[in-house]
Amino acid sequence: MSPEPKIHLDRVGKTYPGTKIPAVEDLTLDVHEGEILVLVGPSGCGKSTTLRLINRMIEPSNGRILLDGEDVTKVNPDKLRRRIGYVIQQIGLFPHQTIAQNIATVPKMLGWEKERITEQVESLLTTVGLDPDQYRDRFPKELSGGQAQRVGVARALGADPDIMLMDEPFGAIDPITRDRLQNEFLRLQEELHKTIVFVTHDIDEAIKMGDRIAILGDRSTIRQIDTPERILAYPVDDFVDDFIGTGSTIKGLNFLKVSSLKQTDYPSISDADPCATGVAKLDEAGLEWLVLVDAQRRPLRWLHRDELAKSPASYDDLGEDVGDLLNSDDSLFHALELMVQSAAGQSVVVDKHGAFAGVVEMSHLNKAIRRAQYEARLHYEEMEANA
Amino acid sequence: MTGVFSSSLGWVRNRTPVSTTPPEGFSPDPRRRNAAELIDRWGLWIAPVLIAGLAGLLALYHRSLDLESAVMQQRSALSWSGKLWPQTLQHLEIAAYSTLLVIVIAIPLGVLLTRPAFRRVAPTLMTVANSGQAFPAYGLLVGGLFLLGNGTATVVYCLALFALLPVLRNTMVGLDGVDRSVIEAGRGMGMTRRLVLTRIELPLAVPVILAGVRTAMVLNIGMATLAFLIGGGALGITISSGLKLNQDPVLIVGAVMVAIVALTFDWLGAMAERYLRPRGL
Amino acid sequence: MRGLSDPRKARVEALGNWFTYVQDNLEFILEELVNHLQIVAISVGVATVVAVLLGAWAQSRPIVRALALSITGIFLTIPSLALFALFIPLFGIGNRPAIVALVLYGLLPILRNTVTGLDSVSPAVVESARGMGMSPRQQLLKVRLPLAFPVVMAGIRVSTLLIVGLTAIAVLVGGDGLGSFIQDGLTRNGFPNAGNAVVVGVVFTVALGLVLDAVLATVQRVFTPRGLLV
């Protein structure tokens, strides 16, 4: 598909001296330009080792590493690393240097001019959401965990590398801050389009962060590598299935949009219509609930057939709240959340003007998931047939 | 760092877990706690006052001695310009040279022994070095006399050998104590081993190395007192004269002079430890 | 070949020579060894009693603690010969000024370790001892000191090695001990067996230090509460 992978590992392996079993065995892996590839797997599977093979923090015992098609297996490792951003869980800020000095580390080694470095530090601090005037001259011990990790990311971006390697970067941070940092980082990535290899042991983080996920087994063998939605829809074997855990199908709803459903007509009446119209519509559709809309067709409440049958004088005090409304680019996961809270067991969709557009019900989700699973299976069967 | 004069002799100090402030919630009385913090904060400034007081007392004592009518030998031994001051300078000279020698040898050696190539021999070497901890300084000096002849140079060499261990140990401990993730981050950004050593490891080890140097310095000042035994001069001569002549005043003046010199330089060492450490630590 | 073997032969000869010297003087050596050991034992013993009591008392009193650590620190800073000499006007020459000075030297390592050892006892353990109705004295004797014992012992070992080495200087203020062989060698510089005497002084001092350290290490291991052993 893409002309040339940004990073290509060609049967890379690592066997530590004095051991027989390799830590990483003949790993072949492509990382495409601008994507986040997440390496995920149980602890001890060698995912960190794999990451560290890419910038040769660990020297591979065999195989080749290619960046932009250039074999870097034998180049000077220090010069190689200056081209690659590297973020680790412990961050490892230099405690005796100010934040600015920390971020300037690689630019300085590359011999940038002073002014350019100062500018770069300012812009990176701003990028990661820290006010340069306030933080430039602080020391690492004066930062909170979240701030320190931001500086860690800024430092890794120091000389604007194309490639970033991140080893559980948010692993040691409290859940709330972690969530915020993840979102910020994804937003940042939309602007920066770095090629990122990201290691985590947390499948949820992998699903959230990854454009593609590689699920690794023992000796860093790839058990499945694909987009998160396809992995969730079609885990290739029990190992992957166990690893992604229960609820994976529901997690898969995160990747399906309301817009992917075919909207069918659903009975509604405006508050000007008489009750009889509503009852007729329900009879025709064979349903229990209909949606009451206002003059602009904005959904107001759910109305039940029994209430309409009493022919009330006004709709004002009748029915159940419709709850939050779905837009076409909301995920089906969100639709499910609303659905289980709704009196009618359905969630209401509106178009971009806020007008009633239809509903999502359980059978829709069911179909959508089954379709996703079918497509994923088809994809794998095709791949197998081609292979 | 505790105390009025944070004490020295680090090969004693460094082997013991150092936690000088009581753990949280220990003192029930906040006033006492505050007082202890004050001692901690101002201790470094109380020390010179006390040393100056000691020096003042010594000067008064020296003046009160009726040297005019004293025996010739005592008069000569206690002459400030003729004996005490030149001896003090000589004392400091010996201590300074041997401390410099220690720094020049022990720090590079410590760096070398913490590099991967030598890591394996380091523990063995340290065990051997540690086993000689009861080595008497006196014996070392006399041994030096036999091997190298008498004089100041021999004293300097022997002292340097004796004080090597604290600096060597602290250099190694300091370098080993640098957070691995900081080194990992540096290597990961493409710093060469040399850069990691000079920009990260050594600066971060400075406080520990300085503590070792201070220890070595105080040891050297102490041992320089024995230099007289092999013709190296220094303030030990006055003490020894006092002993030989059975003259308590000479003995006291000599001993107090030595104590003042040692305490002063220990205090300077404490100042260096506090103010030479890299900011941010 | 001859060039290589000659120094080796000389070395072997010197070693043999030394052993002969040791054999001839074994009686004196043993006598001074016992004297040395006596000085060390008294000094370490007194220093231990004083430092542990002081440490137990000062540990939870920040001011006393800071002062005690500082003052014992000053003793260690004052050069040994000077401290020995300062006690001569009070005690005359001989072993006594040396022992007093050695006790002062031995205080800091033991005091510091007592204090840090007691610090390291988990507050939860002390709290539960108090909760069971132990008096402060019982808490100290039955809970806190036993738990701090290994650390205190480590301090005693440091002090012992320090004092074994320093006792060699006692001879300069008229005391006994293995230092007298070093002094003997110094005064007979140039005469036969001067070197042998110095080596006897040094070797037996270092050996005494190693043996005492090994003994104390065993004591430390045997008497450490079993639950604390790793």
Tab-separated table of C-alpha atoms in Angstrom, chain A:
chain	number	residue	atom	x	y	z
A	1	MET	CA	0.000	0.000	0.000
A	2	SER	CA	2.500	2.604	1.149
A	3	PRO	CA	5.579	2.814	-1.023
A	4	GLU	CA	8.192	2.216	1.650
A	5	PRO	CA	7.816	1.622	5.373
A	6	LYS	CA	9.407	4.278	7.604
A	7	ILE	CA	10.860	1.576	9.824
A	8	HIS	CA	11.489	-1.921	8.587
A	9	LEU	CA	12.726	-4.695	10.860
A	10	ASP	CA	14.036	-7.544	8.807
A	11	ARG	CA	14.172	-10.782	10.785
A	12	VAL	CA	15.703	-9.034	13.783
A	13	GLY	CA	16.621	-11.176	16.743
A	14	LYS	CA	18.312	-10.826	20.087
A	15	THR	CA	19.856	-13.622	22.081
A	16	TYR	CA	21.619	-12.567	25.241
A	17	PRO	CA	25.017	-14.089	25.782
A	18	GLY	CA	24.832	-17.117	28.020
A	19	THR	CA	21.221	-17.882	27.193
A	20	LYS	CA	19.883	-20.317	24.657
A	21	ILE	CA	16.376	-19.008	24.184
A	22	PRO	CA	16.263	-15.744	22.259
A	23	ALA	CA	14.558	-12.743	23.872
A	24	VAL	CA	13.401	-11.658	20.439
A	25	GLU	CA	13.190	-14.183	17.644
A	26	ASP	CA	13.363	-13.297	13.960
A	27	LEU	CA	10.982	-10.377	14.095
A	28	THR	CA	9.885	-8.823	10.831
A	29	LEU	CA	7.850	-5.672	11.220
A	30	ASP	CA	6.948	-2.591	9.193
A	31	VAL	CA	6.017	0.755	10.660
A	32	HIS	CA	4.455	3.171	8.202
A	33	GLU	CA	5.117	6.867	8.026
A	34	GLY	CA	2.893	8.891	10.357
A	35	GLU	CA	1.277	6.006	12.195
A	36	ILE	CA	1.277	5.007	15.817
A	37	LEU	CA	2.126	1.330	16.054
A	38	VAL	CA	1.518	-0.087	19.507
A	39	LEU	CA	3.456	-3.114	20.704
A	40	VAL	CA	1.415	-4.794	23.380
A	41	GLY	CA	1.772	-8.081	25.164
A	42	PRO	CA	2.069	-9.755	28.550
A	43	SER	CA	5.033	-8.730	30.711
A	44	GLY	CA	8.235	-10.470	29.768
A	45	CYS	CA	7.248	-11.002	26.160
A	46	GLY	CA	10.112	-8.841	24.936
A	47	LYS	CA	8.189	-5.811	23.737
A	48	SER	CA	10.531	-3.334	25.437
A	49	THR	CA	13.509	-5.240	24.099
A	50	THR	CA	12.031	-4.990	20.636
A	51	LEU	CA	11.598	-1.242	21.013
A	52	ARG	CA	15.159	-0.848	22.235
A	53	LEU	CA	16.440	-2.844	19.273
A	54	ILE	CA	15.122	-0.140	16.943
A	55	ASN	CA	17.404	2.586	18.337
A	56	ARG	CA	19.987	-0.037	19.154
A	57	MET	CA	19.970	0.594	22.891
A	58	ILE	CA	20.221	-3.160	22.627
A	59	GLU	CA	22.341	-4.389	19.749
A	60	PRO	CA	20.511	-6.985	17.661
A	61	SER	CA	22.210	-10.360	17.371
A	62	ASN	CA	20.911	-10.884	13.861
A	63	GLY	CA	18.752	-9.261	11.227
A	64	ARG	CA	18.674	-5.763	9.789
A	65	ILE	CA	16.988	-2.500	10.764
A	66	LEU	CA	16.045	-0.122	7.969
A	67	LEU	CA	14.949	3.479	8.414
A	68	ASP	CA	13.590	5.053	5.205
A	69	GLY	CA	15.143	2.139	3.373
A	70	GLU	CA	18.590	2.865	4.807
A	71	ASP	CA	20.258	0.026	6.658
A	72	VAL	CA	21.183	1.426	10.072
A	73	THR	CA	22.262	-1.829	11.668
A	74	LYS	CA	25.896	-0.844	11.454
A	75	VAL	CA	25.902	2.966	11.613
A	76	ASN	CA	27.159	4.806	14.697
A	77	PRO	CA	24.453	4.114	17.297
A	78	ASP	CA	24.833	7.493	19.025
A	79	LYS	CA	24.253	9.373	15.768
A	80	LEU	CA	21.331	7.069	15.011
A	81	ARG	CA	19.692	7.828	18.344
A	82	ARG	CA	19.916	11.571	17.792
A	83	ARG	CA	17.524	11.054	14.863
A	84	ILE	CA	15.016	9.141	16.979
A	85	GLY	CA	12.975	10.505	19.865
A	86	TYR	CA	12.937	8.247	22.919
A	87	VAL	CA	10.567	8.450	25.873
A	88	ILE	CA	10.698	6.012	28.782
A	89	GLN	CA	8.370	5.367	31.685
A	90	GLN	CA	10.791	6.730	34.294
A	91	ILE	CA	11.260	9.802	32.072
A	92	GLY	CA	14.864	10.181	33.179
A	93	LEU	CA	15.039	13.966	33.173
A	94	PHE	CA	18.503	15.209	34.121
A	95	PRO	CA	17.944	16.446	37.674
A	96	HIS	CA	20.904	18.840	37.631
A	97	GLN	CA	19.767	20.637	34.495
A	98	THR	CA	16.922	23.075	34.002
A	99	ILE	CA	13.920	22.151	31.892
A	100	ALA	CA	15.306	24.247	29.034
A	101	GLN	CA	18.711	22.556	29.236
A	102	ASN	CA	17.033	19.168	29.276
A	103	ILE	CA	15.061	19.895	26.134
A	104	ALA	CA	18.125	21.384	24.436
A	105	THR	CA	20.183	18.204	24.897
A	106	VAL	CA	19.939	16.775	21.391
A	107	PRO	CA	19.909	20.112	19.496
A	108	LYS	CA	23.101	21.017	21.361
A	109	MET	CA	24.765	17.740	20.395
A	110	LEU	CA	23.749	18.363	16.810
A	111	GLY	CA	25.460	21.741	17.002
A	112	TRP	CA	22.443	23.956	16.491
A	113	GLU	CA	22.931	27.686	16.933
A	114	LYS	CA	22.021	29.159	20.282
A	115	GLU	CA	19.123	31.230	19.015
A	116	ARG	CA	17.606	28.333	17.167
A	117	ILE	CA	17.832	26.186	20.293
A	118	THR	CA	16.162	28.866	22.418
A	119	GLU	CA	13.377	29.175	19.880
A	120	GLN	CA	12.944	25.433	19.691
A	121	VAL	CA	12.746	25.100	23.480
A	122	GLU	CA	10.097	27.816	23.651
A	123	SER	CA	8.005	26.282	20.923
A	124	LEU	CA	8.279	22.741	22.316
A	125	LEU	CA	7.268	23.843	25.800
A	126	THR	CA	4.263	25.585	24.293
A	127	THR	CA	3.484	22.509	22.213
A	128	VAL	CA	3.298	20.265	25.256
A	129	GLY	CA	1.191	22.810	27.095
A	130	LEU	CA	3.713	24.320	29.511
A	131	ASP	CA	4.199	28.075	29.699
A	132	PRO	CA	7.844	28.696	28.710
A	133	ASP	CA	8.248	31.742	30.934
A	134	GLN	CA	7.092	29.793	33.918
A	135	TYR	CA	8.876	26.497	33.340
A	136	ARG	CA	12.030	27.225	31.335
A	137	ASP	CA	14.342	27.693	34.302
A	138	ARG	CA	12.794	25.233	36.687
A	139	PHE	CA	14.500	22.037	37.756
A	140	PRO	CA	12.880	18.623	37.285
A	141	LYS	CA	12.276	18.137	41.014
A	142	GLU	CA	9.937	21.135	40.884
A	143	LEU	CA	7.564	19.379	38.480
A	144	SER	CA	4.608	17.082	39.065
A	145	GLY	CA	4.617	13.638	37.454
A	146	GLY	CA	2.411	14.760	34.591
A	147	GLN	CA	4.474	17.879	33.951
A	148	ALA	CA	7.681	15.861	34.029
A	149	GLN	CA	6.312	13.487	31.408
A	150	ARG	CA	5.341	16.452	29.214
A	151	VAL	CA	8.900	17.698	29.468
A	152	GLY	CA	10.058	14.176	28.656
A	153	VAL	CA	8.017	14.251	25.455
A	154	ALA	CA	9.255	17.759	24.633
A	155	ARG	CA	12.838	16.607	25.146
A	156	ALA	CA	12.308	13.631	22.857
A	157	LEU	CA	10.943	16.025	20.230
A	158	GLY	CA	14.024	18.210	20.783
A	159	ALA	CA	15.589	18.040	17.347
A	160	ASP	CA	12.301	17.336	15.583
A	161	PRO	CA	12.915	13.638	14.844
A	162	ASP	CA	10.642	11.812	12.359
A	163	ILE	CA	10.493	8.778	14.590
A	164	MET	CA	9.548	8.476	18.241
A	165	LEU	CA	9.957	5.408	20.422
A	166	MET	CA	7.849	5.427	23.567
A	167	ASP	CA	8.239	2.784	26.268
A	168	GLU	CA	5.163	2.824	28.528
A	169	PRO	CA	5.395	6.615	28.645
A	170	PHE	CA	2.256	7.073	30.721
A	171	GLY	CA	2.689	3.951	32.843
A	172	ALA	CA	3.681	5.612	36.101
A	173	ILE	CA	1.078	8.365	36.045
A	174	ASP	CA	-2.225	8.446	37.889
A	175	PRO	CA	-5.237	7.381	35.783
A	176	ILE	CA	-6.843	10.810	35.456
A	177	THR	CA	-3.655	12.570	34.397
A	178	ARG	CA	-2.825	9.652	32.139
A	179	ASP	CA	-6.109	9.990	30.300
A	180	ARG	CA	-5.511	13.705	29.794
A	181	LEU	CA	-1.951	13.167	28.595
A	182	GLN	CA	-3.101	10.469	26.175
A	183	ASN	CA	-5.709	12.777	24.662
A	184	GLU	CA	-3.244	15.639	24.431
A	185	PHE	CA	-0.714	13.386	22.832
A	186	LEU	CA	-3.195	12.167	20.221
A	187	ARG	CA	-4.092	15.764	19.417
A	188	LEU	CA	-0.405	16.599	19.147
A	189	GLN	CA	0.159	13.691	16.820
A	190	GLU	CA	-2.540	14.989	14.483
A	191	GLU	CA	-0.359	18.050	13.944
A	192	LEU	CA	3.037	16.397	14.018
A	193	HIS	CA	2.480	13.162	12.060
A	194	LYS	CA	5.465	11.453	13.649
A	195	THR	CA	6.083	7.798	13.107
A	196	ILE	CA	5.652	6.337	16.546
A	197	VAL	CA	6.328	2.956	18.076
A	198	PHE	CA	4.590	2.763	21.419
A	199	VAL	CA	5.001	-0.001	23.998
A	200	THR	CA	2.403	-0.746	26.643
A	201	HIS	CA	1.082	-3.721	28.562
A	202	ASP	CA	-2.371	-2.161	28.804
A	203	ILE	CA	-4.670	-3.300	25.995
A	204	ASP	CA	-7.042	-0.386	26.570
A	205	GLU	CA	-4.213	2.074	26.117
A	206	ALA	CA	-3.203	0.189	22.995
A	207	ILE	CA	-6.724	0.411	21.597
A	208	LYS	CA	-6.881	4.091	22.395
A	209	MET	CA	-3.462	5.127	21.111
A	210	GLY	CA	-2.813	2.761	18.243
A	211	ASP	CA	-3.437	3.236	14.550
A	212	ARG	CA	-2.265	-0.351	14.442
A	213	ILE	CA	-1.588	-2.787	17.239
A	214	ALA	CA	0.875	-5.636	17.276
A	215	ILE	CA	0.013	-8.226	19.892
A	216	LEU	CA	3.187	-10.003	20.911
A	217	GLY	CA	3.636	-13.413	22.426
A	218	ASP	CA	6.719	-15.098	23.855
A	219	ARG	CA	10.047	-14.119	22.307
A	220	SER	CA	8.286	-11.133	20.826
A	221	THR	CA	6.576	-13.174	18.132
A	222	ILE	CA	3.737	-11.309	16.461
A	223	ARG	CA	0.456	-13.075	17.191
A	224	GLN	CA	-1.658	-10.515	15.401
A	225	ILE	CA	-0.949	-7.132	13.888
A	226	ASP	CA	-3.779	-4.966	12.632
A	227	THR	CA	-6.009	-2.004	13.294
A	228	PRO	CA	-7.626	-2.069	16.726
A	229	GLU	CA	-11.105	-2.489	15.251
A	230	ARG	CA	-10.142	-5.538	13.255
A	231	ILE	CA	-8.321	-7.109	16.176
A	232	LEU	CA	-11.358	-6.579	18.386
A	233	ALA	CA	-13.691	-7.893	15.709
A	234	TYR	CA	-11.592	-10.879	14.804
A	235	PRO	CA	-8.955	-12.089	17.270
A	236	VAL	CA	-7.034	-14.665	15.267
A	237	ASP	CA	-6.443	-17.146	18.065
A	238	ASP	CA	-7.124	-17.901	21.722
A	239	PHE	CA	-3.952	-16.138	22.841
A	240	VAL	CA	-5.099	-12.867	21.328
A	241	ASP	CA	-8.656	-13.453	22.471
A	242	ASP	CA	-7.497	-14.009	26.063
A	243	PHE	CA	-5.225	-11.040	25.920
A	244	ILE	CA	-7.795	-8.540	24.700
A	245	GLY	CA	-10.066	-9.956	27.367
A	246	THR	CA	-13.786	-9.932	27.970
A	247	GLY	CA	-15.824	-7.092	26.607
A	248	SER	CA	-13.680	-6.815	23.530
A	249	THR	CA	-16.697	-6.904	21.258
A	250	ILE	CA	-18.239	-4.022	23.111
A	251	LYS	CA	-14.905	-2.164	22.971
A	252	GLY	CA	-15.105	-2.695	19.216
A	253	LEU	CA	-18.215	-0.511	19.143
A	254	ASN	CA	-15.860	2.390	19.770
A	255	PHE	CA	-14.663	2.106	16.193
A	256	LEU	CA	-18.108	1.971	14.544
A	257	LYS	CA	-19.912	5.214	13.836
A	258	VAL	CA	-23.626	5.945	13.975
A	259	SER	CA	-23.299	7.074	10.358
A	260	SER	CA	-22.372	3.535	9.352
A	261	LEU	CA	-25.900	2.398	10.155
A	262	LYS	CA	-28.581	2.625	7.526
A	263	GLN	CA	-31.166	4.993	9.006
A	264	THR	CA	-34.702	3.624	8.691
A	265	ASP	CA	-37.880	5.572	9.196
A	266	TYR	CA	-39.060	5.643	12.753
A	267	PRO	CA	-42.535	6.843	13.764
A	268	SER	CA	-42.728	10.331	15.225
A	269	ILE	CA	-45.418	12.920	15.723
A	270	SER	CA	-45.176	16.634	16.184
A	271	ASP	CA	-46.858	18.201	19.192
A	272	ALA	CA	-49.454	19.690	16.803
A	273	ASP	CA	-50.576	16.262	15.552
A	274	PRO	CA	-53.580	14.537	17.130
A	275	CYS	CA	-53.185	11.376	19.156
A	276	ALA	CA	-54.893	9.279	16.565
A	277	THR	CA	-52.137	9.939	14.037
A	278	GLY	CA	-49.619	8.624	16.505
A	279	VAL	CA	-51.587	5.475	17.277
A	280	ALA	CA	-52.080	4.847	13.553
A	281	LYS	CA	-48.349	5.206	12.929
A	282	LEU	CA	-47.515	2.813	15.759
A	283	ASP	CA	-50.021	0.272	14.506
A	284	GLU	CA	-48.564	0.503	11.061
A	285	ALA	CA	-45.006	-0.062	12.314
A	286	GLY	CA	-46.012	-2.546	14.989
A	287	LEU	CA	-44.139	-0.615	17.713
A	288	GLU	CA	-44.747	0.504	21.299
A	289	TRP	CA	-42.888	3.833	21.488
A	290	LEU	CA	-42.767	6.865	19.227
A	291	VAL	CA	-40.795	10.089	19.342
A	292	LEU	CA	-42.502	13.399	20.010
A	293	VAL	CA	-40.831	16.241	18.093
A	294	ASP	CA	-41.369	20.000	18.099
A	295	ALA	CA	-42.153	22.253	15.144
A	296	GLN	CA	-38.468	22.157	14.027
A	297	ARG	CA	-38.586	18.365	14.345
A	298	ARG	CA	-36.292	18.423	17.357
A	299	PRO	CA	-36.901	15.333	19.531
A	300	LEU	CA	-38.687	16.119	22.797
A	301	ARG	CA	-39.815	12.910	24.555
A	302	TRP	CA	-40.622	9.266	24.124
A	303	LEU	CA	-44.381	8.554	24.065
A	304	HIS	CA	-45.863	5.122	24.794
A	305	ARG	CA	-48.811	3.665	22.916
A	306	ASP	CA	-50.870	3.271	26.136
A	307	GLU	CA	-50.574	6.981	26.890
A	308	LEU	CA	-51.660	7.910	23.387
A	309	ALA	CA	-54.568	5.480	23.560
A	310	LYS	CA	-56.042	7.544	26.457
A	311	SER	CA	-56.345	10.464	24.038
A	312	PRO	CA	-54.926	13.133	26.361
A	313	ALA	CA	-55.748	16.788	25.741
A	314	SER	CA	-52.099	17.814	25.646
A	315	TYR	CA	-48.729	16.007	25.404
A	316	ASP	CA	-47.151	18.341	27.920
A	317	ASP	CA	-46.968	16.075	30.948
A	318	LEU	CA	-46.633	12.831	29.086
A	319	GLY	CA	-43.816	10.535	28.089
A	320	GLU	CA	-40.183	9.910	29.063
A	321	ASP	CA	-37.081	11.990	28.543
A	322	VAL	CA	-35.210	11.211	25.305
A	323	GLY	CA	-31.888	11.776	27.063
A	324	ASP	CA	-28.728	12.816	25.210
A	325	LEU	CA	-28.942	12.831	21.438
A	326	LEU	CA	-26.581	11.096	19.041
A	327	ASN	CA	-24.878	12.705	16.057
A	328	SER	CA	-23.874	10.799	13.007
A	329	ASP	CA	-20.171	10.758	13.945
A	330	ASP	CA	-20.744	9.499	17.489
A	331	SER	CA	-19.544	5.973	18.136
A	332	LEU	CA	-21.870	3.039	18.519
A	333	PHE	CA	-20.365	2.573	21.987
A	334	HIS	CA	-21.891	5.900	22.935
A	335	ALA	CA	-25.145	4.812	21.313
A	336	LEU	CA	-25.124	1.711	23.490
A	337	GLU	CA	-24.538	3.745	26.614
A	338	LEU	CA	-27.540	5.949	25.850
A	339	MET	CA	-29.646	3.006	24.827
A	340	VAL	CA	-29.359	1.183	28.116
A	341	GLN	CA	-30.474	4.316	29.924
A	342	SER	CA	-33.434	5.047	27.666
A	343	ALA	CA	-37.012	4.157	28.588
A	344	ALA	CA	-37.670	2.901	25.076
A	345	GLY	CA	-34.456	0.867	24.944
A	346	GLN	CA	-33.356	2.908	21.950
A	347	SER	CA	-31.180	5.977	21.469
A	348	VAL	CA	-32.245	8.916	19.382
A	349	VAL	CA	-30.204	10.237	16.457
A	350	VAL	CA	-30.404	13.780	15.156
A	351	ASP	CA	-29.005	15.316	11.969
A	352	LYS	CA	-26.640	18.227	11.944
A	353	HIS	CA	-29.495	20.719	12.353
A	354	GLY	CA	-30.703	18.946	15.447
A	355	ALA	CA	-33.747	17.477	13.693
A	356	PHE	CA	-34.894	13.924	14.425
A	357	ALA	CA	-33.198	11.505	12.044
A	358	GLY	CA	-33.949	8.072	13.473
A	359	VAL	CA	-33.072	5.728	16.304
A	360	VAL	CA	-30.415	3.163	17.135
A	361	GLU	CA	-31.649	-0.044	18.646
A	362	MET	CA	-30.008	-3.217	19.848
A	363	SER	CA	-30.567	-5.104	16.609
A	364	HIS	CA	-28.641	-2.378	14.757
A	365	LEU	CA	-25.632	-2.842	17.002
A	366	ASN	CA	-25.912	-6.544	16.625
A	367	LYS	CA	-25.903	-6.254	12.856
A	368	ALA	CA	-23.069	-3.761	12.831
A	369	ILE	CA	-20.864	-5.959	14.995
A	370	ARG	CA	-21.630	-9.045	13.017
A	371	ARG	CA	-20.859	-7.195	9.811
A	372	ALA	CA	-17.540	-5.939	11.237
A	373	GLN	CA	-16.666	-9.462	12.334
A	374	TYR	CA	-17.627	-10.849	8.947
A	375	GLU	CA	-15.544	-8.260	7.116
A	376	ALA	CA	-12.580	-8.897	9.360
A	377	ARG	CA	-12.850	-12.625	8.813
A	378	LEU	CA	-13.151	-12.078	5.086
A	379	HIS	CA	-10.030	-9.899	5.221
A	380	TYR	CA	-8.064	-12.625	6.950
A	381	GLU	CA	-9.378	-15.316	4.627
A	382	GLU	CA	-8.366	-13.246	1.622
A	383	MET	CA	-4.928	-12.714	3.123
A	384	GLU	CA	-4.567	-16.414	3.689
A	385	ALA	CA	-5.726	-17.177	0.162
A	386	ASN	CA	-3.184	-14.728	-1.252
A	387	ALA	CA	-0.379	-16.058	0.864
